[in-house]
PDB file of N, CA and C and ligand atoms in Angstrom:
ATOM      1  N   UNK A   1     238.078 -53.404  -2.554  1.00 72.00           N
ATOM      2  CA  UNK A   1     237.763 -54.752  -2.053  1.00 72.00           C
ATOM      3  C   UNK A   1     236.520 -55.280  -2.744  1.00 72.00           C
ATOM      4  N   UNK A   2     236.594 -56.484  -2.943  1.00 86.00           N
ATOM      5  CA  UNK A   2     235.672 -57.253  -3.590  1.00 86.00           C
ATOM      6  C   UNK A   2     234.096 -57.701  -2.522  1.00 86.00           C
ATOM      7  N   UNK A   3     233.147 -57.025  -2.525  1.00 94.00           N
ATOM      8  CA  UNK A   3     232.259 -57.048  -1.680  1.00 94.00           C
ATOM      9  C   UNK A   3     231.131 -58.473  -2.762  1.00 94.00           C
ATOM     10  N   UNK A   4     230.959 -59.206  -1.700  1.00 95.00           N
ATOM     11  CA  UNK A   4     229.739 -59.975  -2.891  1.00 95.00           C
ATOM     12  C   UNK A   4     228.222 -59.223  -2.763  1.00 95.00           C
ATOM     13  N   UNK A   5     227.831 -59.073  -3.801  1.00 96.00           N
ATOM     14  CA  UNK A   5     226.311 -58.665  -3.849  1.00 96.00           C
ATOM     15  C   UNK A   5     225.003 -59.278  -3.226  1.00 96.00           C
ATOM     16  N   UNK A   6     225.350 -60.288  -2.690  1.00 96.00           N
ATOM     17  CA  UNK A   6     224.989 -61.233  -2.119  1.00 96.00           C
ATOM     18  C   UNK A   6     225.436 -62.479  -1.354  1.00 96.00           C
ATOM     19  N   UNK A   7     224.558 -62.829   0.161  1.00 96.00           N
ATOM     20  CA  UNK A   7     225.793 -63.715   0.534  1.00 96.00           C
ATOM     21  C   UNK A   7     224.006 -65.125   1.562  1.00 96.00           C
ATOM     22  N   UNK A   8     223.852 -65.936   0.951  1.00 96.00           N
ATOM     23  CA  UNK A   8     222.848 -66.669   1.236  1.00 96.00           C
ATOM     24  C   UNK A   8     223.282 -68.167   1.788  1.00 96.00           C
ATOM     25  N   UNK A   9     222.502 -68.489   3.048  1.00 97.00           N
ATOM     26  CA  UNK A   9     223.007 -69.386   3.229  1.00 97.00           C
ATOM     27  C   UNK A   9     222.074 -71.214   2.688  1.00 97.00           C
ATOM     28  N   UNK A  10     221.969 -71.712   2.043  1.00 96.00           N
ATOM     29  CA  UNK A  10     221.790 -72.617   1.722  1.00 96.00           C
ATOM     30  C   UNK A  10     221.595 -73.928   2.865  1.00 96.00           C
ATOM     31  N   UNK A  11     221.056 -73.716   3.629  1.00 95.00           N
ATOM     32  CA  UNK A  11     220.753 -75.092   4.397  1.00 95.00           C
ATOM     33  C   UNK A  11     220.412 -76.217   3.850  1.00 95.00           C
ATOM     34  N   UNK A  12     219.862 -76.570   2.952  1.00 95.00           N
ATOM     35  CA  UNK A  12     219.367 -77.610   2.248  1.00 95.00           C
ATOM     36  C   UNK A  12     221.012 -78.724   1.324  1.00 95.00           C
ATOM     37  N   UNK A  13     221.605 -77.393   0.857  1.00 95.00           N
ATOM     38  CA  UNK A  13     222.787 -78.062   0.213  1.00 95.00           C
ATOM     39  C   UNK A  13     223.704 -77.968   1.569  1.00 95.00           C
ATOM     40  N   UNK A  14     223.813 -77.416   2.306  1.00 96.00           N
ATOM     41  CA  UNK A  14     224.682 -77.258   3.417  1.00 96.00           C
ATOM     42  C   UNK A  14     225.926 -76.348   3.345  1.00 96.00           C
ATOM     43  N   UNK A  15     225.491 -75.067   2.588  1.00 96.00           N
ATOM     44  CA  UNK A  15     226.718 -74.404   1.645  1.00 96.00           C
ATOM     45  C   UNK A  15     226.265 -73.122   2.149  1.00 96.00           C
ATOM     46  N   UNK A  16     227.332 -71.961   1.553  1.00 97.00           N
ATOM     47  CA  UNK A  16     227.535 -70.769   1.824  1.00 97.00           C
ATOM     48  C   UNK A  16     227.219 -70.656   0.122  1.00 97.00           C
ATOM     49  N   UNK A  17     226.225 -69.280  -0.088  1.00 96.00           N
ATOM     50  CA  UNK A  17     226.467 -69.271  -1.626  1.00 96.00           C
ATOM     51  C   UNK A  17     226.810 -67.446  -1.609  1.00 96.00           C
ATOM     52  N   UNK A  18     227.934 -67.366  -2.385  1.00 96.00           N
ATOM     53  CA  UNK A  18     228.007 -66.175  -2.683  1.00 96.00           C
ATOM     54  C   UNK A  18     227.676 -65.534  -4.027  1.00 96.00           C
ATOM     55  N   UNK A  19     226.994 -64.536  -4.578  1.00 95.00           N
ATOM     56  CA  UNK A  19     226.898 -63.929  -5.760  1.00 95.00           C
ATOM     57  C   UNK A  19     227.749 -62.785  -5.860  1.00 95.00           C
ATOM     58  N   UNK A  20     229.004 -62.321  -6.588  1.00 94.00           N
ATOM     59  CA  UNK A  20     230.190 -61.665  -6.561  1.00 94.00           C
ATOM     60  C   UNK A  20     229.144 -60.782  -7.696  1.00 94.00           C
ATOM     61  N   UNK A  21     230.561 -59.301  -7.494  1.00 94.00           N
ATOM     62  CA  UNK A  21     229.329 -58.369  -8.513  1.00 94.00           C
ATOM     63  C   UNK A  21     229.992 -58.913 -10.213  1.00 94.00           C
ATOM     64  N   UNK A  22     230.800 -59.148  -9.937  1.00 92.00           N
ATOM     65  CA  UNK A  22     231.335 -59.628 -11.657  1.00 92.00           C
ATOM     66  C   UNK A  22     230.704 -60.918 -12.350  1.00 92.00           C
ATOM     67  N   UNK A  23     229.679 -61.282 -11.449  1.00 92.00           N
ATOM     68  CA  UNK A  23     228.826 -62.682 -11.884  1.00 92.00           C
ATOM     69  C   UNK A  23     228.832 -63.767 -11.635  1.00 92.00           C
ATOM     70  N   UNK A  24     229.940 -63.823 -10.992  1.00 92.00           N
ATOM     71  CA  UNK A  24     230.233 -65.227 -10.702  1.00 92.00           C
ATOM     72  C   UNK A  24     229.724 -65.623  -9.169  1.00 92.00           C
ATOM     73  N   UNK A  25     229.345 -67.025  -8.607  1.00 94.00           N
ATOM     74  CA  UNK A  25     228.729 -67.670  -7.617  1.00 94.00           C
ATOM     75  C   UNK A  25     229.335 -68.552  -7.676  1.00 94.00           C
ATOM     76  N   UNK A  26     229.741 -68.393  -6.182  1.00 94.00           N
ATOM     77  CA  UNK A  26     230.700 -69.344  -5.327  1.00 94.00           C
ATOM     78  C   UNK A  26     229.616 -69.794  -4.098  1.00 94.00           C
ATOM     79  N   UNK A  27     229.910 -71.266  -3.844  1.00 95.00           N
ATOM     80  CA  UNK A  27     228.914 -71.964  -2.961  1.00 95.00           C
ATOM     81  C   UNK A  27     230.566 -72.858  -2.182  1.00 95.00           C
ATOM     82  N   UNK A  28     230.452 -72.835  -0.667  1.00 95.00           N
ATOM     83  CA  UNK A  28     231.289 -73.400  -0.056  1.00 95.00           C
ATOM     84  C   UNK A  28     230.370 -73.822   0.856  1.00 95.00           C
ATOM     85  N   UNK A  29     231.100 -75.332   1.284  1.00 95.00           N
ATOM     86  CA  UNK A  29     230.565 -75.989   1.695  1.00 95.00           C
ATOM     87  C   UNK A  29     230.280 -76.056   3.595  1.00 95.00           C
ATOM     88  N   UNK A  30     229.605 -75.971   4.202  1.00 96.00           N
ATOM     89  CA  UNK A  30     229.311 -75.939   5.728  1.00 96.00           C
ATOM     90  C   UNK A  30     230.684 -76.336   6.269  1.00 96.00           C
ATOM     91  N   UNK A  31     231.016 -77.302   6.195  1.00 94.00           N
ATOM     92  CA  UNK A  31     232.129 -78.166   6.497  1.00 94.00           C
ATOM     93  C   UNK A  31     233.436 -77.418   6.617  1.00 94.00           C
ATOM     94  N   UNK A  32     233.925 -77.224   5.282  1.00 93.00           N
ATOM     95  CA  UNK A  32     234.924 -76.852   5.002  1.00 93.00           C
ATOM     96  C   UNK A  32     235.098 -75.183   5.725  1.00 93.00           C
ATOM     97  N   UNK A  33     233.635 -74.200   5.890  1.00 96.00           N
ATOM     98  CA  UNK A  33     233.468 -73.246   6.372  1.00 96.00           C
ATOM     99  C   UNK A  33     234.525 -73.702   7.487  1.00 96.00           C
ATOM    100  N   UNK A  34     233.792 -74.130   8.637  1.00 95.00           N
ATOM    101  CA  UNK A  34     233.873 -74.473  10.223  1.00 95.00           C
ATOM    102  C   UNK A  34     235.555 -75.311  10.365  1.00 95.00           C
ATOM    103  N   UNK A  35     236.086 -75.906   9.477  1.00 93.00           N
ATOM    104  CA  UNK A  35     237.371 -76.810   8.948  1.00 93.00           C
ATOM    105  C   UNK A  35     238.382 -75.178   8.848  1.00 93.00           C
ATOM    106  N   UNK A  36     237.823 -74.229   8.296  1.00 94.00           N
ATOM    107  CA  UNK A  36     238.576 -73.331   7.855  1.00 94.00           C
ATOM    108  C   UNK A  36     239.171 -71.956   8.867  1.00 94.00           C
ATOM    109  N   UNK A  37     238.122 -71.739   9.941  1.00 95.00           N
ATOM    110  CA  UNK A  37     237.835 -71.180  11.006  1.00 95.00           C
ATOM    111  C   UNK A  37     238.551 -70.072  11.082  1.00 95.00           C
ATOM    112  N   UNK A  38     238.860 -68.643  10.478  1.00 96.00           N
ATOM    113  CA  UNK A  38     239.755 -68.040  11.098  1.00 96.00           C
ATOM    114  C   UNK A  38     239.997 -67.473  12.119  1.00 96.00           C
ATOM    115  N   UNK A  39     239.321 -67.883  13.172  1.00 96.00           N
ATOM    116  CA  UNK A  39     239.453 -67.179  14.907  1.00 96.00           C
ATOM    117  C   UNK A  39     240.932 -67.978  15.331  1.00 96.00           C
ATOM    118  N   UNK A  40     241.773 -67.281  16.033  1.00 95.00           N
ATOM    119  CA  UNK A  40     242.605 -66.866  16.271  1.00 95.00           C
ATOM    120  C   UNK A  40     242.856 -68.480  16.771  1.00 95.00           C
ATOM    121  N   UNK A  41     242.141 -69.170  17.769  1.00 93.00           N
ATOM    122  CA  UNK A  41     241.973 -70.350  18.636  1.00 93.00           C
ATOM    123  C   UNK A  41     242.289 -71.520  17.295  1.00 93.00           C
ATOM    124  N   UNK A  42     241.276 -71.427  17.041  1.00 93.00           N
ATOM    125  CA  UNK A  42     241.311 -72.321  15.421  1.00 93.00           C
ATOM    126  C   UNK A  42     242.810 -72.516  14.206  1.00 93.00           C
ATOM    127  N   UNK A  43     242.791 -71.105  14.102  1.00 92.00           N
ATOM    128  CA  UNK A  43     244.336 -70.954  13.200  1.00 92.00           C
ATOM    129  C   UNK A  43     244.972 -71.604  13.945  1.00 92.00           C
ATOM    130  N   UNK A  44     245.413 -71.209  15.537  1.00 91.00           N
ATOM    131  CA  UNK A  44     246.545 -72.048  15.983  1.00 91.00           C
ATOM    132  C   UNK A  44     246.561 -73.365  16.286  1.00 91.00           C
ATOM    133  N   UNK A  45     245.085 -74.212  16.449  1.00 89.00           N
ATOM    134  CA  UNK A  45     245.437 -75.455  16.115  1.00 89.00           C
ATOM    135  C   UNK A  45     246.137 -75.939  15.104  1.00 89.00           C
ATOM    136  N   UNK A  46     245.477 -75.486  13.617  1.00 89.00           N
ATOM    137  CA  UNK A  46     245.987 -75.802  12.504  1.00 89.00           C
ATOM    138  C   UNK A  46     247.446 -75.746  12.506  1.00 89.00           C
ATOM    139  N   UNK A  47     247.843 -74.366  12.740  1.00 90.00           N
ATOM    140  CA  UNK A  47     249.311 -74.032  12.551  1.00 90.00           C
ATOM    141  C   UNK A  47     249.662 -75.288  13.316  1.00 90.00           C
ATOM    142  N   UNK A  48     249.615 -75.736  14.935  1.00 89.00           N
ATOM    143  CA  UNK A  48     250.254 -76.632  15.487  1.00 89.00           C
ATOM    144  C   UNK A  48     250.222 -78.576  14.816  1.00 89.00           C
ATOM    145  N   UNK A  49     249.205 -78.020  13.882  1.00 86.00           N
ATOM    146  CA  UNK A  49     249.253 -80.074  13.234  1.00 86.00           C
ATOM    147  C   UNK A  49     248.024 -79.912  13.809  1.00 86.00           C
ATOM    148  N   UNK A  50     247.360 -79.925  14.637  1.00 77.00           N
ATOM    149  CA  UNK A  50     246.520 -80.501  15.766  1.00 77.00           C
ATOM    150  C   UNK A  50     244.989 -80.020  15.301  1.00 77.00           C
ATOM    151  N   UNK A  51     244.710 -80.187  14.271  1.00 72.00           N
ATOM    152  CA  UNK A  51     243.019 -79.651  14.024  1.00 72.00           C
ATOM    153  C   UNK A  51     242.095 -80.408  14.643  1.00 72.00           C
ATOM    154  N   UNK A  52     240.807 -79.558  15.157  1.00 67.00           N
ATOM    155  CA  UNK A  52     240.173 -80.052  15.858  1.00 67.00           C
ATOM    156  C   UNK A  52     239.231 -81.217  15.100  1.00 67.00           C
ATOM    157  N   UNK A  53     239.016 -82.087  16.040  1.00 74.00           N
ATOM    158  CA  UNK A  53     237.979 -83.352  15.408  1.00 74.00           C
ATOM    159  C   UNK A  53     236.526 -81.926  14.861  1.00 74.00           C
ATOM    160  N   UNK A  54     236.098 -82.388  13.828  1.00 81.00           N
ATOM    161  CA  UNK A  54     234.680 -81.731  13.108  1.00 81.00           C
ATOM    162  C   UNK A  54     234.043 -82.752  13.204  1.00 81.00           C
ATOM    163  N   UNK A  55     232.401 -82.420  13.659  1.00 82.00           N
ATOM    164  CA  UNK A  55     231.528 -83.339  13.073  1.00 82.00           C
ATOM    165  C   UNK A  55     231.360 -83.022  11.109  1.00 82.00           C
ATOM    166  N   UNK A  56     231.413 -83.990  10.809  1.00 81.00           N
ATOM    167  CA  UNK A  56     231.263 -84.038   8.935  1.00 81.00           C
ATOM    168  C   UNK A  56     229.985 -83.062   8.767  1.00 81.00           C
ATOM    169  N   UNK A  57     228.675 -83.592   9.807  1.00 91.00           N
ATOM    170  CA  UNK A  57     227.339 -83.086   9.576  1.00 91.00           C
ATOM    171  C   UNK A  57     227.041 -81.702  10.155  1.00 91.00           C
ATOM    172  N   UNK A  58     228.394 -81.126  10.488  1.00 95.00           N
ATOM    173  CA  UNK A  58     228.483 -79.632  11.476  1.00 95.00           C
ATOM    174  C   UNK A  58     227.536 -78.338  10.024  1.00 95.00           C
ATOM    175  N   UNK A  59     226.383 -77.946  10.690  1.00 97.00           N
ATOM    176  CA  UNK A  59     226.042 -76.881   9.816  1.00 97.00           C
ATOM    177  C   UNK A  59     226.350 -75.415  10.050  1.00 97.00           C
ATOM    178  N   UNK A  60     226.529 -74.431   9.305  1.00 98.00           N
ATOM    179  CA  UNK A  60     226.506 -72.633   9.237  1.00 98.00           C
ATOM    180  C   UNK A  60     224.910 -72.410   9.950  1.00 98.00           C
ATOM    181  N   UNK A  61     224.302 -71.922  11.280  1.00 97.00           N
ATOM    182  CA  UNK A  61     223.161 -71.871  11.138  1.00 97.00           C
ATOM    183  C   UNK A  61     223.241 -70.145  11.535  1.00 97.00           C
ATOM    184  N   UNK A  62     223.878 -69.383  11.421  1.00 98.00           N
ATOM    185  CA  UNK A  62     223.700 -67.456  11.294  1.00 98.00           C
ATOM    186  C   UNK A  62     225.243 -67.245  10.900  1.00 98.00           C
ATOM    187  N   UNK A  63     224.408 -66.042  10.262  1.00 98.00           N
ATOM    188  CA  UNK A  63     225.526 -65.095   9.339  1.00 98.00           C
ATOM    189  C   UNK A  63     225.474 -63.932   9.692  1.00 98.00           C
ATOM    190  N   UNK A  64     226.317 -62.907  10.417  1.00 97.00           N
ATOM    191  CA  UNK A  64     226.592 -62.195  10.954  1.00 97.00           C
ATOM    192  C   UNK A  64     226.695 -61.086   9.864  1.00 97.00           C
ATOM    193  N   UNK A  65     226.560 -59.773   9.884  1.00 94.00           N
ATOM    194  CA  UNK A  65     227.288 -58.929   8.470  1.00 94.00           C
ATOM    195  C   UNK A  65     228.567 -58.300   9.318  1.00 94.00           C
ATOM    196  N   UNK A  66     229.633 -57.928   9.397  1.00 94.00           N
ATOM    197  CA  UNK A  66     230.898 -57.392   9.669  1.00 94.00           C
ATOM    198  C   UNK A  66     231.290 -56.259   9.243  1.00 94.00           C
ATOM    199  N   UNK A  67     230.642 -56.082   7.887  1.00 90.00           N
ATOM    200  CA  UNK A  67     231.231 -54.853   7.051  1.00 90.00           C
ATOM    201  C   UNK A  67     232.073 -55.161   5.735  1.00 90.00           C
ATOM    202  N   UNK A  68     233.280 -55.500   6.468  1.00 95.00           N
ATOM    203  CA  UNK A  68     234.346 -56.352   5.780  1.00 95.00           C
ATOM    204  C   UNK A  68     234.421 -57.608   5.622  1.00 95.00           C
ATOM    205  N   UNK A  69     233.240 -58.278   5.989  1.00 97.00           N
ATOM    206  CA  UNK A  69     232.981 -59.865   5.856  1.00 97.00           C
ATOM    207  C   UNK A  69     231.747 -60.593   6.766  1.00 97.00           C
ATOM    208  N   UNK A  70     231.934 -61.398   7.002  1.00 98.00           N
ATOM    209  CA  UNK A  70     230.708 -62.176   8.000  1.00 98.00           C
ATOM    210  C   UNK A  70     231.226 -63.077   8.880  1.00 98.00           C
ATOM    211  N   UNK A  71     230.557 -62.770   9.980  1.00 98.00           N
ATOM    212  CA  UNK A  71     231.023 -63.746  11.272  1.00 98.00           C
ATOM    213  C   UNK A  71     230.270 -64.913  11.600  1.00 98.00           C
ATOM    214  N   UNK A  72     230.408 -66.415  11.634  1.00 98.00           N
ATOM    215  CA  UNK A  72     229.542 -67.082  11.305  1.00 98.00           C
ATOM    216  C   UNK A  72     229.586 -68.167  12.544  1.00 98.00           C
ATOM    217  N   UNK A  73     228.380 -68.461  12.545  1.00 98.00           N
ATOM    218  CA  UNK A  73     227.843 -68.992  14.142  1.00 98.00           C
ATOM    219  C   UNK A  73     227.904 -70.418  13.430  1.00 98.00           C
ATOM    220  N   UNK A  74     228.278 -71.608  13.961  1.00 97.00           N
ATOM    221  CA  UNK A  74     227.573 -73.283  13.714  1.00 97.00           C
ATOM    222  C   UNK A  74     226.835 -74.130  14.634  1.00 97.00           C
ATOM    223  N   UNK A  75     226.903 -74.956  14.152  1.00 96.00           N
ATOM    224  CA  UNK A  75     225.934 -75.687  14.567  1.00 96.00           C
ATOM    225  C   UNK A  75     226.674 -76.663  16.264  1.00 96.00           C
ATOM    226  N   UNK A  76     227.910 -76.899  15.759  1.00 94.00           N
ATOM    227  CA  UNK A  76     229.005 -76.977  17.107  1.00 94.00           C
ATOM    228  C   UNK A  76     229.197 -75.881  18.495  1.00 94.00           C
ATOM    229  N   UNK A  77     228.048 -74.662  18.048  1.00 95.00           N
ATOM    230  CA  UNK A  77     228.263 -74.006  19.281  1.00 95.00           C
ATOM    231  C   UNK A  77     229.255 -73.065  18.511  1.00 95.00           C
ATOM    232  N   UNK A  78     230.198 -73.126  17.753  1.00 96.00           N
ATOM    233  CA  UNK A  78     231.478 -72.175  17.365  1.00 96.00           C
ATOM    234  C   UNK A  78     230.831 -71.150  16.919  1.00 96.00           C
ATOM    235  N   UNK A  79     231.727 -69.893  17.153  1.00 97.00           N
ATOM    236  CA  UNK A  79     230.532 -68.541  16.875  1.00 97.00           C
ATOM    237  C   UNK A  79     232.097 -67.409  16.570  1.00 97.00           C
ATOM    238  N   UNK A  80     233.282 -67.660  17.057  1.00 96.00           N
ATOM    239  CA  UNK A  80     234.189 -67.007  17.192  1.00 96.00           C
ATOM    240  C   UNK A  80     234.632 -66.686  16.002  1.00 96.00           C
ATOM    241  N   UNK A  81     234.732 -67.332  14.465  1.00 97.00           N
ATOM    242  CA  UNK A  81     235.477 -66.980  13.280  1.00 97.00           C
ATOM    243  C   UNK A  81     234.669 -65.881  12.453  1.00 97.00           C
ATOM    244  N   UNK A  82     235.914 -64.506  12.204  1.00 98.00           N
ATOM    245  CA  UNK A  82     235.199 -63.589  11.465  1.00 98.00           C
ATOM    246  C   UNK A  82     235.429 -63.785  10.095  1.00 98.00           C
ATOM    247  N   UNK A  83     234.749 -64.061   9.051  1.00 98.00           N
ATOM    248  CA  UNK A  83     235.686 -64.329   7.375  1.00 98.00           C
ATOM    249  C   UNK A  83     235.792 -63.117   7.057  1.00 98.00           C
ATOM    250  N   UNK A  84     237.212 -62.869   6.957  1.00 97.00           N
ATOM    251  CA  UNK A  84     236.917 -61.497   5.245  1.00 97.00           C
ATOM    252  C   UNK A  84     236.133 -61.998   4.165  1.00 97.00           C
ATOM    253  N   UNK A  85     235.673 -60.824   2.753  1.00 96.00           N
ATOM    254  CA  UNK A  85     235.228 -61.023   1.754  1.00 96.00           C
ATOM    255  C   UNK A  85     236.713 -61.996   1.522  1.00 96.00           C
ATOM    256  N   UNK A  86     237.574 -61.340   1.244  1.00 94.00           N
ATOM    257  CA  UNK A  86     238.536 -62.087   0.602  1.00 94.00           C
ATOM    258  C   UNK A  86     239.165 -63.319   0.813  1.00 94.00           C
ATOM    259  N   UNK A  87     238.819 -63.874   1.990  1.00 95.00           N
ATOM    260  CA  UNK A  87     239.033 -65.128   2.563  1.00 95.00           C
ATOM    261  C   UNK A  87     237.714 -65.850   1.873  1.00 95.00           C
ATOM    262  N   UNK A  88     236.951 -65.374   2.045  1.00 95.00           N
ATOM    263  CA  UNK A  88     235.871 -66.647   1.427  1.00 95.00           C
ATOM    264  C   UNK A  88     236.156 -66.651   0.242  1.00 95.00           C
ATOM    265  N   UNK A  89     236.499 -65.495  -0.223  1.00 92.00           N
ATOM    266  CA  UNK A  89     237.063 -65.758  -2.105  1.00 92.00           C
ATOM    267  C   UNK A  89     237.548 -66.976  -2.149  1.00 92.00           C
ATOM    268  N   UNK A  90     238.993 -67.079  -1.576  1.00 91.00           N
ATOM    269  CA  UNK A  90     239.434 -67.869  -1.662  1.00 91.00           C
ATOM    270  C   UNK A  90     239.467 -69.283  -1.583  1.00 91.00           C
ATOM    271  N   UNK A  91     238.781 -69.301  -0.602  1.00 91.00           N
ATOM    272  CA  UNK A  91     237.295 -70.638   0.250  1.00 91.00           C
ATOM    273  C   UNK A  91     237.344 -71.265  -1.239  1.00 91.00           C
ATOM    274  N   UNK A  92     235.909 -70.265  -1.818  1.00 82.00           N
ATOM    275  CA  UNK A  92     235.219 -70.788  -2.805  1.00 82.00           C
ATOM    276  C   UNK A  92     236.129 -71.042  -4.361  1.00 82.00           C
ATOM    277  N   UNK A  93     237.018 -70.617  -4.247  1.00 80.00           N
ATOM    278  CA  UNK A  93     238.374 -71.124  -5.405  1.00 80.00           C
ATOM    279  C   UNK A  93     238.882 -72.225  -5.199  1.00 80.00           C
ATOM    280  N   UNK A  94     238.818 -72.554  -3.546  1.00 65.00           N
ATOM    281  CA  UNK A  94     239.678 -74.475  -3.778  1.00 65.00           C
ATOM    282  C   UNK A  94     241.007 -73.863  -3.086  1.00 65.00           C
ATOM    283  N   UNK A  95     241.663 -72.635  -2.647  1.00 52.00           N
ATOM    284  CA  UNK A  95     242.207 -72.332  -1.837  1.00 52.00           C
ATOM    285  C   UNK A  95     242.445 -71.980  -0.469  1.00 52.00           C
ATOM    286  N   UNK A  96     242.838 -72.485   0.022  1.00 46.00           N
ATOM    287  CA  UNK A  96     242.795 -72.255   1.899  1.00 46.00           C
ATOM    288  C   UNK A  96     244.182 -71.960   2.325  1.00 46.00           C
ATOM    289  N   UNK A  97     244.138 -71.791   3.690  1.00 42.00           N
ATOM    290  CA  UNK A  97     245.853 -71.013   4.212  1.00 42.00           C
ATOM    291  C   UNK A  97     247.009 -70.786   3.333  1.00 42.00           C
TER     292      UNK A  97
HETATM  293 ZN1   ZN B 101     237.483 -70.795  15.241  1.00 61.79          ZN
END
């Protein structure tokens, strides 16, 4: 599994920045984090059509370590979504579900 060497959160840009060990840095955006949600509650809105209203200005404010990823608290109170490494990969590629 692809562990990043680093995982910082950027308040200022409003981003997740990751440093992967092969060099590359991926920065995802607060938004799209909390838009992306994988707690169980969240997926099944999506799956149903029905995503929840986001505030645009919703921030990442703690990053949890997991082991296998990070569990990330916002600024909406939401605290429930755990990311894999490999889900944020994907995040930060422009890919989602
Ligand atoms: Zn969620």
């Amino acid at each position: 599994m692809n562990t990043p060497l680093e995982v910082r959160n950027d308040t200022a840009a409003r981003a997740l920045t990751l440093c992967w060990p092969a060099g590359e840095t991926q920065r995802v955006d607060h938004a799209r984090l909390r838009a992306a949600c994988p707690c169980a509650a969240c997926r099944r809105l999506r799956l149903g059509g029905a995503a929840p209203a986001l505030a645009p200005d919703v921030m990442l404010i703690a990053i949890e370590p997991m082991g296998y990823g990070v569990q990330l608290s916002f600024s909406d109170g939401h605290a429930r979504g755990i990311y894999p490494w490999t889900y944020l990969e994907q995040l930060g590629h422009g890919k989602d579900r």
